[in-house]
């Protein structure tokens, strides 16, 4: 599995919150549910995504897909200069309010997972939200700008068409279907964006196409428990140690062993948070000879011991 695949594999939906919004101008919707990733797409019509802060508005046409990164609130509107108050504010999976914080009336509910101000509106906006956690996911999120936009040719593709159909259904297993559709939309959007010339992908993504650095990245991601050294990686990639170290550092932005340490500790952090495996067992899974070795490295990078990280993660999950 390559670096992108490894990182995307950890970003998976579980209980996706999908919303279809049918709208006639003037309209504005604010999203304040504090999820780390939100997918926004126009199934019909057009609009503007307002990321907030100093970020400029982003135009969205029919078929465009945007991924909003970060938990800060953002808005989508038909006119970014009109100052239209939100028709409603998405506060969470079970809470939708007016701009003044009052519970919204049932007038905006147009059907299953569907809201808006008219069933005949010329604009159909689709959103899907992710709750993302873990150190591995952070490595992906830190590589993305606030808004990632992909503009496919020819309008909504088959995945969006299928998603639009499934949102209106309530069959057995429907949530699992929606979760997988959201995963597919996210993965296909990010993969498309990373490959576009206007994107500014991180060093590890650019390195994937290199026969030396890309091979070394795949080896580290596939087999983190192996006792890798620069010499061992160089032998596997068929170059000298100096060549591997230079090519890897130039393309990825850090030396091979520094990258490997970051990857191993991210894996360990997520295993500590998500499993009951002992620290000793996790240490060996990610390439450390003992729990003590993992603990020393973990504290140096994250400023806390593995056991404290596990306790904090459990407390956060229970809150």
Short mmCIF file of C-alpha atoms in Angstrom, two decimals:
data_model
loop_
_atom_site.label_atom_id
_atom_site.label_comp_id
_atom_site.label_asym_id
_atom_site.label_seq_id
_atom_site.Cartn_x
_atom_site.Cartn_y
_atom_site.Cartn_z
CA UNK A 1 0.00 0.00 0.00
CA UNK A 2 1.42 3.43 -0.90
CA UNK A 3 1.54 6.45 1.41
CA UNK A 4 -1.68 7.97 0.08
CA UNK A 5 -3.50 4.66 0.35
CA UNK A 6 -2.28 4.15 3.91
CA UNK A 7 -3.48 7.57 5.00
CA UNK A 8 -6.81 7.42 3.19
CA UNK A 9 -7.47 3.96 4.61
CA UNK A 10 -7.65 5.47 8.10
CA UNK A 11 -10.22 8.10 7.04
CA UNK A 12 -13.43 6.11 6.95
CA UNK A 13 -16.99 7.14 7.56
CA UNK A 14 -19.02 5.58 10.36
CA UNK A 15 -22.46 7.13 10.65
CA UNK A 16 -22.12 9.59 7.78
CA UNK A 17 -24.27 12.69 8.08
CA UNK A 18 -25.63 13.37 4.60
CA UNK A 19 -27.81 16.34 3.81
CA UNK A 20 -29.57 17.28 0.59
CA UNK A 21 -30.64 20.91 0.34
CA UNK A 22 -33.11 22.15 -2.30
CA UNK A 23 -33.00 25.91 -2.57
CA UNK A 24 -34.32 28.97 -4.39
CA UNK A 25 -32.47 32.31 -4.10
CA UNK A 26 -31.71 34.14 -2.01
CA UNK A 27 -30.28 31.43 0.23
CA UNK A 28 -27.45 30.73 2.63
CA UNK A 29 -26.65 27.75 4.85
CA UNK A 30 -24.10 27.72 7.64
CA UNK A 31 -22.29 24.56 8.72
CA UNK A 32 -21.14 24.63 12.34
CA UNK A 33 -21.11 20.96 13.34
CA UNK A 34 -17.33 21.05 13.90
CA UNK A 35 -16.54 17.97 11.82
CA UNK A 36 -12.99 17.71 10.50
CA UNK A 37 -13.93 16.97 6.89
CA UNK A 38 -17.03 18.02 4.98
CA UNK A 39 -17.74 17.15 1.37
CA UNK A 40 -19.82 19.72 -0.53
CA UNK A 41 -21.12 19.31 -4.06
CA UNK A 42 -23.66 20.92 -6.36
CA UNK A 43 -25.99 18.37 -7.90
CA UNK A 44 -27.88 21.18 -9.63
CA UNK A 45 -27.34 24.89 -9.98
CA UNK A 46 -24.38 26.80 -8.56
CA UNK A 47 -23.27 28.60 -5.43
CA UNK A 48 -20.34 29.89 -3.40
CA UNK A 49 -18.50 28.26 -0.52
CA UNK A 50 -17.31 30.79 2.08
CA UNK A 51 -14.55 29.12 4.14
CA UNK A 52 -14.32 31.88 6.73
CA UNK A 53 -11.30 33.72 8.04
CA UNK A 54 -9.14 35.25 5.33
CA UNK A 55 -9.93 32.58 2.74
CA UNK A 56 -11.71 33.92 -0.37
CA UNK A 57 -15.08 32.51 -1.50
CA UNK A 58 -14.89 29.47 -3.79
CA UNK A 59 -17.28 29.21 -6.76
CA UNK A 60 -19.11 25.89 -7.10
CA UNK A 61 -20.80 24.89 -10.34
CA UNK A 62 -22.87 21.83 -11.18
CA UNK A 63 -20.82 18.69 -10.61
CA UNK A 64 -18.06 20.43 -8.65
CA UNK A 65 -16.92 18.65 -5.49
CA UNK A 66 -15.24 20.50 -2.62
CA UNK A 67 -13.72 19.06 0.53
CA UNK A 68 -13.61 21.50 3.45
CA UNK A 69 -10.80 20.69 5.88
CA UNK A 70 -10.93 21.67 9.52
CA UNK A 71 -13.62 22.07 12.14
CA UNK A 72 -14.16 25.82 11.78
CA UNK A 73 -17.67 26.80 10.57
CA UNK A 74 -18.23 27.72 6.94
CA UNK A 75 -21.15 28.78 4.74
CA UNK A 76 -22.52 28.06 1.30
CA UNK A 77 -24.63 30.72 -0.43
CA UNK A 78 -25.99 31.81 -3.78
CA UNK A 79 -24.34 35.25 -3.50
CA UNK A 80 -21.25 35.87 -1.33
CA UNK A 81 -21.76 39.65 -1.41
CA UNK A 82 -25.44 39.77 -0.46
CA UNK A 83 -25.05 39.01 3.23
CA UNK A 84 -28.09 36.73 3.21
CA UNK A 85 -28.74 35.37 6.73
CA UNK A 86 -28.64 31.59 6.98
CA UNK A 87 -31.85 29.77 6.20
CA UNK A 88 -30.59 27.37 8.87
CA UNK A 89 -27.41 26.46 10.72
CA UNK A 90 -26.28 22.83 10.84
CA UNK A 91 -25.15 22.40 14.45
CA UNK A 92 -24.86 18.61 14.44
CA UNK A 93 -26.52 15.39 13.32
CA UNK A 94 -29.59 16.05 15.46
CA UNK A 95 -29.66 19.84 15.69
CA UNK A 96 -30.51 22.47 13.14
CA UNK A 97 -31.15 26.07 14.21
CA UNK A 98 -31.92 29.52 12.87
CA UNK A 99 -29.20 32.19 12.76
CA UNK A 100 -30.47 33.32 16.20
CA UNK A 101 -30.07 29.86 17.72
CA UNK A 102 -33.74 28.92 17.73
CA UNK A 103 -34.82 25.44 16.73
CA UNK A 104 -35.89 25.46 13.08
CA UNK A 105 -39.48 24.81 12.18
CA UNK A 106 -40.63 21.82 10.18
CA UNK A 107 -41.29 24.05 7.17
CA UNK A 108 -37.71 23.54 5.94
CA UNK A 109 -37.96 19.73 6.10
CA UNK A 110 -38.73 18.60 2.57
CA UNK A 111 -38.22 14.86 2.94
CA UNK A 112 -35.82 12.20 4.19
CA UNK A 113 -32.38 13.81 4.73
CA UNK A 114 -33.67 16.76 2.69
CA UNK A 115 -34.17 20.38 3.73
CA UNK A 116 -34.61 23.69 1.95
CA UNK A 117 -37.04 26.46 1.11
CA UNK A 118 -38.85 24.84 -1.84
CA UNK A 119 -39.10 21.50 -3.59
CA UNK A 120 -38.93 23.34 -6.93
CA UNK A 121 -35.67 25.14 -6.19
CA UNK A 122 -33.14 25.42 -9.02
CA UNK A 123 -30.25 24.53 -6.69
CA UNK A 124 -29.56 21.16 -5.09
CA UNK A 125 -26.67 21.12 -2.64
CA UNK A 126 -25.34 17.86 -1.21
CA UNK A 127 -23.11 17.65 1.86
CA UNK A 128 -21.52 14.77 3.75
CA UNK A 129 -19.57 15.11 7.00
CA UNK A 130 -16.78 13.08 8.59
CA UNK A 131 -15.69 12.85 12.18
CA UNK A 132 -11.99 12.16 11.78
CA UNK A 133 -9.60 11.23 14.57
CA UNK A 134 -6.18 9.78 15.11
CA UNK A 135 -2.58 10.66 14.34
CA UNK A 136 -2.56 8.86 10.98
CA UNK A 137 -5.50 10.93 9.78
CA UNK A 138 -3.76 14.10 10.98
CA UNK A 139 -0.88 13.35 8.61
CA UNK A 140 -3.34 13.52 5.72
CA UNK A 141 -5.28 16.55 6.96
CA UNK A 142 -2.10 18.54 7.54
CA UNK A 143 -1.22 18.05 3.87
CA UNK A 144 -4.47 19.59 2.61
CA UNK A 145 -5.49 23.24 2.17
CA UNK A 146 -8.66 24.59 3.77
CA UNK A 147 -10.69 23.83 0.62
CA UNK A 148 -9.91 21.17 -2.00
CA UNK A 149 -11.98 21.59 -5.17
CA UNK A 150 -12.30 19.23 -8.12
CA UNK A 151 -14.22 20.33 -11.19
CA UNK A 152 -15.02 17.29 -13.31
CA UNK A 153 -16.10 17.70 -16.91
CA UNK A 154 -19.72 17.05 -17.82
CA UNK A 155 -21.48 17.59 -14.49
CA UNK A 156 -22.17 15.05 -11.73
CA UNK A 157 -20.63 11.65 -12.31
CA UNK A 158 -22.11 8.22 -11.59
CA UNK A 159 -21.01 8.23 -7.93
CA UNK A 160 -22.88 11.46 -7.27
CA UNK A 161 -25.92 10.24 -9.18
CA UNK A 162 -26.00 7.07 -7.09
CA UNK A 163 -25.50 9.03 -3.86
CA UNK A 164 -28.37 11.37 -4.72
CA UNK A 165 -30.61 8.35 -5.22
CA UNK A 166 -29.55 6.59 -2.03
CA UNK A 167 -30.06 9.67 0.16
CA UNK A 168 -33.79 9.49 -0.48
CA UNK A 169 -34.02 5.82 0.49
CA UNK A 170 -34.50 4.24 3.91
CA UNK A 171 -33.89 0.56 3.19
CA UNK A 172 -32.25 -1.92 5.61
CA UNK A 173 -28.53 -1.25 5.86
CA UNK A 174 -28.95 2.23 4.39
CA UNK A 175 -26.46 3.89 6.74
CA UNK A 176 -23.73 1.43 5.73
CA UNK A 177 -24.43 2.17 2.06
CA UNK A 178 -24.19 5.92 2.67
CA UNK A 179 -20.97 5.51 4.67
CA UNK A 180 -19.29 3.66 1.82
CA UNK A 181 -20.55 6.12 -0.77
CA UNK A 182 -19.12 9.01 1.24
CA UNK A 183 -15.80 7.16 1.48
CA UNK A 184 -15.77 6.63 -2.27
CA UNK A 185 -16.59 10.28 -2.97
CA UNK A 186 -13.84 11.48 -0.65
CA UNK A 187 -11.18 9.10 -1.95
CA UNK A 188 -11.93 9.79 -5.59
CA UNK A 189 -11.97 13.56 -5.00
CA UNK A 190 -8.67 13.64 -3.11
CA UNK A 191 -6.95 11.33 -5.58
CA UNK A 192 -8.12 13.50 -8.46
CA UNK A 193 -7.00 16.68 -6.69
CA UNK A 194 -3.55 15.33 -5.81
CA UNK A 195 -2.99 14.47 -9.47
CA UNK A 196 -3.91 17.89 -10.86
CA UNK A 197 -1.15 20.32 -11.88
CA UNK A 198 -2.65 23.22 -9.92
CA UNK A 199 -2.51 21.24 -6.67
CA UNK A 200 0.35 21.64 -4.23
CA UNK A 201 0.68 18.08 -2.93
CA UNK A 202 2.98 17.22 -0.02
CA UNK A 203 6.45 15.86 -0.61
CA UNK A 204 5.52 12.28 0.18
CA UNK A 205 2.90 12.32 -2.57
CA UNK A 206 5.31 13.69 -5.17
CA UNK A 207 7.84 11.08 -4.08
CA UNK A 208 5.47 8.20 -4.85
CA UNK A 209 6.28 8.51 -8.55
CA UNK A 210 10.00 8.23 -7.96
CA UNK A 211 11.42 4.71 -8.38
CA UNK A 212 13.74 5.11 -5.42
CA UNK A 213 11.94 7.29 -2.86
CA UNK A 214 8.52 5.90 -3.82
CA UNK A 215 9.72 2.34 -3.36
CA UNK A 216 11.17 3.21 0.05
CA UNK A 217 7.89 4.85 1.14
CA UNK A 218 5.89 1.79 0.15
CA UNK A 219 8.24 -0.51 2.05
CA UNK A 220 7.94 1.55 5.22
CA UNK A 221 4.16 1.76 5.00
CA UNK A 222 3.72 -1.92 4.14
CA UNK A 223 6.13 -3.27 6.76
CA UNK A 224 6.65 -0.77 9.58
CA UNK A 225 7.66 -3.54 12.02
CA UNK A 226 10.72 -4.49 9.98
CA UNK A 227 14.00 -3.17 11.48
CA UNK A 228 14.63 -0.75 8.65
CA UNK A 229 17.89 1.10 8.25
CA UNK A 230 19.01 3.35 5.43
CA UNK A 231 21.26 0.51 4.28
CA UNK A 232 18.37 -1.97 4.24
CA UNK A 233 16.11 0.40 2.31
CA UNK A 234 18.91 1.17 -0.13
CA UNK A 235 19.44 -2.52 -0.78
CA UNK A 236 15.72 -3.03 -1.44
CA UNK A 237 15.60 -0.10 -3.84
CA UNK A 238 18.84 -1.00 -5.62
CA UNK A 239 20.82 2.17 -4.90
CA UNK A 240 23.55 3.28 -2.53
CA UNK A 241 22.77 4.58 0.94
CA UNK A 242 23.90 8.07 -0.07
CA UNK A 243 21.67 8.07 -3.14
CA UNK A 244 18.63 6.88 -1.22
CA UNK A 245 19.14 9.39 1.58
CA UNK A 246 19.61 12.28 -0.87
CA UNK A 247 16.68 11.39 -3.16
CA UNK A 248 14.31 10.70 -0.27
CA UNK A 249 15.18 13.87 1.62
CA UNK A 250 14.98 16.05 -1.49
CA UNK A 251 11.55 14.74 -2.49
CA UNK A 252 9.86 14.04 0.86
CA UNK A 253 11.39 16.90 2.82
CA UNK A 254 12.89 14.84 5.63
CA UNK A 255 15.36 11.93 5.92
CA UNK A 256 14.08 8.35 5.60
CA UNK A 257 14.52 7.47 9.28
CA UNK A 258 12.78 10.65 10.43
CA UNK A 259 9.81 9.86 8.19
CA UNK A 260 9.76 6.26 9.44
CA UNK A 261 9.73 7.40 13.06
CA UNK A 262 6.78 9.72 12.42
CA UNK A 263 4.85 6.97 10.64
CA UNK A 264 5.52 4.38 13.34
CA UNK A 265 4.48 6.72 16.15
CA UNK A 266 1.31 7.76 14.33
CA UNK A 267 0.38 4.09 13.95
CA UNK A 268 1.18 3.46 17.61
CA UNK A 269 -0.94 6.40 18.76
CA UNK A 270 -3.96 5.13 16.87
CA UNK A 271 -3.49 1.55 18.08
CA UNK A 272 -3.28 2.81 21.67
CA UNK A 273 -6.52 4.75 21.23
CA UNK A 274 -8.49 2.10 19.34
CA UNK A 275 -7.36 -1.26 20.73
CA UNK A 276 -6.72 -2.99 24.04
CA UNK A 277 -3.34 -4.36 22.92
CA UNK A 278 -0.53 -3.96 25.41
CA UNK A 279 2.07 -1.26 24.90
CA UNK A 280 4.65 -4.02 24.45
CA UNK A 281 2.59 -5.63 21.69
CA UNK A 282 1.99 -2.32 19.94
CA UNK A 283 5.69 -1.47 20.16
CA UNK A 284 6.58 -4.64 18.27
CA UNK A 285 3.81 -4.09 15.71
CA UNK A 286 5.24 -0.72 14.73
CA UNK A 287 8.94 -1.58 14.80
CA UNK A 288 10.20 -0.98 18.33
CA UNK A 289 11.97 -3.73 20.25
CA UNK A 290 10.30 -2.95 23.56
CA UNK A 291 7.64 -0.88 25.26
CA UNK A 292 10.42 1.22 26.78
CA UNK A 293 11.81 2.13 23.34
CA UNK A 294 8.37 3.12 22.11
CA UNK A 295 7.67 5.11 25.27
CA UNK A 296 10.88 7.13 24.96
CA UNK A 297 10.21 7.98 21.29
CA UNK A 298 6.53 8.66 21.95
CA UNK A 299 7.29 11.09 24.76
CA UNK A 300 9.97 12.86 22.72
CA UNK A 301 7.57 13.51 19.81
CA UNK A 302 4.16 13.83 21.49
CA UNK A 303 5.17 15.01 24.95
CA UNK A 304 3.29 12.25 26.76
CA UNK A 305 3.66 8.57 27.61
CA UNK A 306 1.75 5.90 25.66
CA UNK A 307 -0.33 4.99 28.72
CA UNK A 308 -1.31 8.62 29.25
CA UNK A 309 -2.24 8.95 25.58
CA UNK A 310 -4.47 5.88 25.86
CA UNK A 311 -6.18 7.22 28.98
CA UNK A 312 -6.77 10.62 27.37
CA UNK A 313 -8.24 8.99 24.26
CA UNK A 314 -10.59 6.85 26.37
CA UNK A 315 -11.70 9.89 28.35
CA UNK A 316 -12.36 11.85 25.18
CA UNK A 317 -14.38 9.01 23.65
CA UNK A 318 -16.51 8.73 26.81
CA UNK A 319 -17.26 12.45 26.94
#
